Amino acid sequence: MALPKYPDNPTPPPAHTHAPTDPATVQRSLPSVSIDKNTVAIVLVGGVVLTALLAAVAVTAISVAVAAVVLRSMLRDHNRR
């Protein structure tokens, strides 16, 4: 049985070549960020509010799921009679 011949697949050239750079010439300055008590308080309050909202959504979803199971069970028992 003849086996198919696959074409040679040479390795492709690298997509990115690293150019040597002098680390002394590259200077990156980051902007200064001042963090004070008000910023920390706002972040903490926002985190507490978001956590409370997430917990409320989770409790609501669980209660809706339980109600759906109970209603399904009641309707199934009602239809059997």
mmCIF file of N, CA and C in Angstrom, residues 46-80:
data_model
loop_
_atom_site.group_PDB
_atom_site.id
_atom_site.type_symbol
_atom_site.label_atom_id
_atom_site.label_comp_id
_atom_site.label_asym_id
_atom_site.label_seq_id
_atom_site.Cartn_x
_atom_site.Cartn_y
_atom_site.Cartn_z
ATOM 1 N N GLY A 46 -16.217 50.051 48.798
ATOM 2 C CA GLY A 46 -16.627 49.474 47.521
ATOM 3 C C GLY A 46 -16.528 47.954 47.519
ATOM 4 N N GLY A 47 -15.489 47.423 48.117
ATOM 5 C CA GLY A 47 -15.348 45.974 48.194
ATOM 6 C C GLY A 47 -16.430 45.338 49.038
ATOM 7 N N VAL A 48 -16.775 45.981 50.159
ATOM 8 C CA VAL A 48 -17.843 45.452 51.019
ATOM 9 C C VAL A 48 -19.182 45.488 50.296
ATOM 10 N N VAL A 49 -19.458 46.572 49.594
ATOM 11 C CA VAL A 49 -20.728 46.689 48.865
ATOM 12 C C VAL A 49 -20.805 45.639 47.756
ATOM 13 N N LEU A 50 -19.740 45.472 47.005
ATOM 14 C CA LEU A 50 -19.758 44.480 45.930
ATOM 15 C C LEU A 50 -19.887 43.067 46.474
ATOM 16 N N THR A 51 -19.253 42.784 47.594
ATOM 17 C CA THR A 51 -19.371 41.467 48.205
ATOM 18 C C THR A 51 -20.793 41.228 48.687
ATOM 19 N N ALA A 52 -21.409 42.237 49.266
ATOM 20 C CA ALA A 52 -22.791 42.098 49.724
ATOM 21 C C ALA A 52 -23.737 41.869 48.551
ATOM 22 N N LEU A 53 -23.520 42.574 47.457
ATOM 23 C CA LEU A 53 -24.360 42.365 46.277
ATOM 24 C C LEU A 53 -24.190 40.963 45.714
ATOM 25 N N LEU A 54 -22.966 40.480 45.677
ATOM 26 C CA LEU A 54 -22.722 39.125 45.183
ATOM 27 C C LEU A 54 -23.385 38.090 46.080
ATOM 28 N N ALA A 55 -23.313 38.285 47.387
ATOM 29 C CA ALA A 55 -23.968 37.362 48.315
ATOM 30 C C ALA A 55 -25.481 37.402 48.136
ATOM 31 N N ALA A 56 -26.047 38.584 47.918
ATOM 32 C CA ALA A 56 -27.489 38.694 47.710
ATOM 33 C C ALA A 56 -27.918 37.969 46.442
ATOM 34 N N VAL A 57 -27.148 38.104 45.386
ATOM 35 C CA VAL A 57 -27.469 37.409 44.140
ATOM 36 C C VAL A 57 -27.377 35.900 44.333
ATOM 37 N N ALA A 58 -26.382 35.431 45.064
ATOM 38 C CA ALA A 58 -26.231 34.002 45.298
ATOM 39 C C ALA A 58 -27.390 33.450 46.124
ATOM 40 N N VAL A 59 -27.793 34.159 47.173
ATOM 41 C CA VAL A 59 -28.912 33.703 48.001
ATOM 42 C C VAL A 59 -30.202 33.693 47.198
ATOM 43 N N THR A 60 -30.408 34.708 46.370
ATOM 44 C CA THR A 60 -31.599 34.753 45.533
ATOM 45 C C THR A 60 -31.631 33.591 44.552
ATOM 46 N N ALA A 61 -30.493 33.293 43.941
ATOM 47 C CA ALA A 61 -30.436 32.187 42.987
ATOM 48 C C ALA A 61 -30.730 30.857 43.669
ATOM 49 N N ILE A 62 -30.209 30.666 44.860
ATOM 50 C CA ILE A 62 -30.456 29.418 45.582
ATOM 51 C C ILE A 62 -31.931 29.311 45.957
ATOM 52 N N SER A 63 -32.522 30.399 46.418
ATOM 53 C CA SER A 63 -33.935 30.343 46.813
ATOM 54 C C SER A 63 -34.839 30.108 45.608
ATOM 55 N N VAL A 64 -34.526 30.678 44.466
ATOM 56 C CA VAL A 64 -35.311 30.436 43.254
ATOM 57 C C VAL A 64 -35.181 28.980 42.823
ATOM 58 N N ALA A 65 -33.981 28.421 42.935
ATOM 59 C CA ALA A 65 -33.792 27.016 42.573
ATOM 60 C C ALA A 65 -34.584 26.096 43.494
ATOM 61 N N VAL A 66 -34.584 26.379 44.784
ATOM 62 C CA VAL A 66 -35.346 25.553 45.733
ATOM 63 C C VAL A 66 -36.837 25.684 45.458
ATOM 64 N N ALA A 67 -37.301 26.893 45.203
ATOM 65 C CA ALA A 67 -38.721 27.084 44.894
ATOM 66 C C ALA A 67 -39.110 26.344 43.619
ATOM 67 N N ALA A 68 -38.247 26.335 42.619
ATOM 68 C CA ALA A 68 -38.548 25.624 41.377
ATOM 69 C C ALA A 68 -38.644 24.128 41.615
ATOM 70 N N VAL A 69 -37.774 23.579 42.444
ATOM 71 C CA VAL A 69 -37.821 22.147 42.738
ATOM 72 C C VAL A 69 -39.088 21.802 43.500
ATOM 73 N N VAL A 70 -39.470 22.634 44.455
ATOM 74 C CA VAL A 70 -40.684 22.374 45.232
ATOM 75 C C VAL A 70 -41.914 22.465 44.338
ATOM 76 N N LEU A 71 -41.987 23.486 43.504
ATOM 77 C CA LEU A 71 -43.136 23.618 42.600
ATOM 78 C C LEU A 71 -43.207 22.467 41.617
ATOM 79 N N ARG A 72 -42.078 22.048 41.116
ATOM 80 C CA ARG A 72 -42.068 20.914 40.185
ATOM 81 C C ARG A 72 -42.570 19.649 40.864
ATOM 82 N N SER A 73 -42.136 19.449 42.088
ATOM 83 C CA SER A 73 -42.584 18.278 42.837
ATOM 84 C C SER A 73 -44.087 18.348 43.109
ATOM 85 N N MET A 74 -44.589 19.516 43.469
ATOM 86 C CA MET A 74 -46.026 19.658 43.740
ATOM 87 C C MET A 74 -46.849 19.443 42.477
ATOM 88 N N LEU A 75 -46.382 19.974 41.362
ATOM 89 C CA LEU A 75 -47.131 19.811 40.108
ATOM 90 C C LEU A 75 -47.104 18.356 39.635
ATOM 91 N N ARG A 76 -45.973 17.682 39.851
ATOM 92 C CA ARG A 76 -45.895 16.278 39.435
ATOM 93 C C ARG A 76 -46.867 15.441 40.265
ATOM 94 N N ASP A 77 -46.936 15.709 41.589
ATOM 95 C CA ASP A 77 -47.862 14.974 42.435
ATOM 96 C C ASP A 77 -49.321 15.311 42.083
ATOM 97 N N HIS A 78 -49.574 16.554 41.702
ATOM 98 C CA HIS A 78 -50.945 16.961 41.332
ATOM 99 C C HIS A 78 -51.375 16.273 40.039
ATOM 100 N N ASN A 79 -50.478 16.141 39.072
ATOM 101 C CA ASN A 79 -50.823 15.528 37.781
ATOM 102 C C ASN A 79 -51.027 14.022 37.901
ATOM 103 N N ARG A 80 -50.450 13.389 38.909
ATOM 104 C CA ARG A 80 -50.596 11.937 39.071
ATOM 105 C C ARG A 80 -51.983 11.574 39.597
#
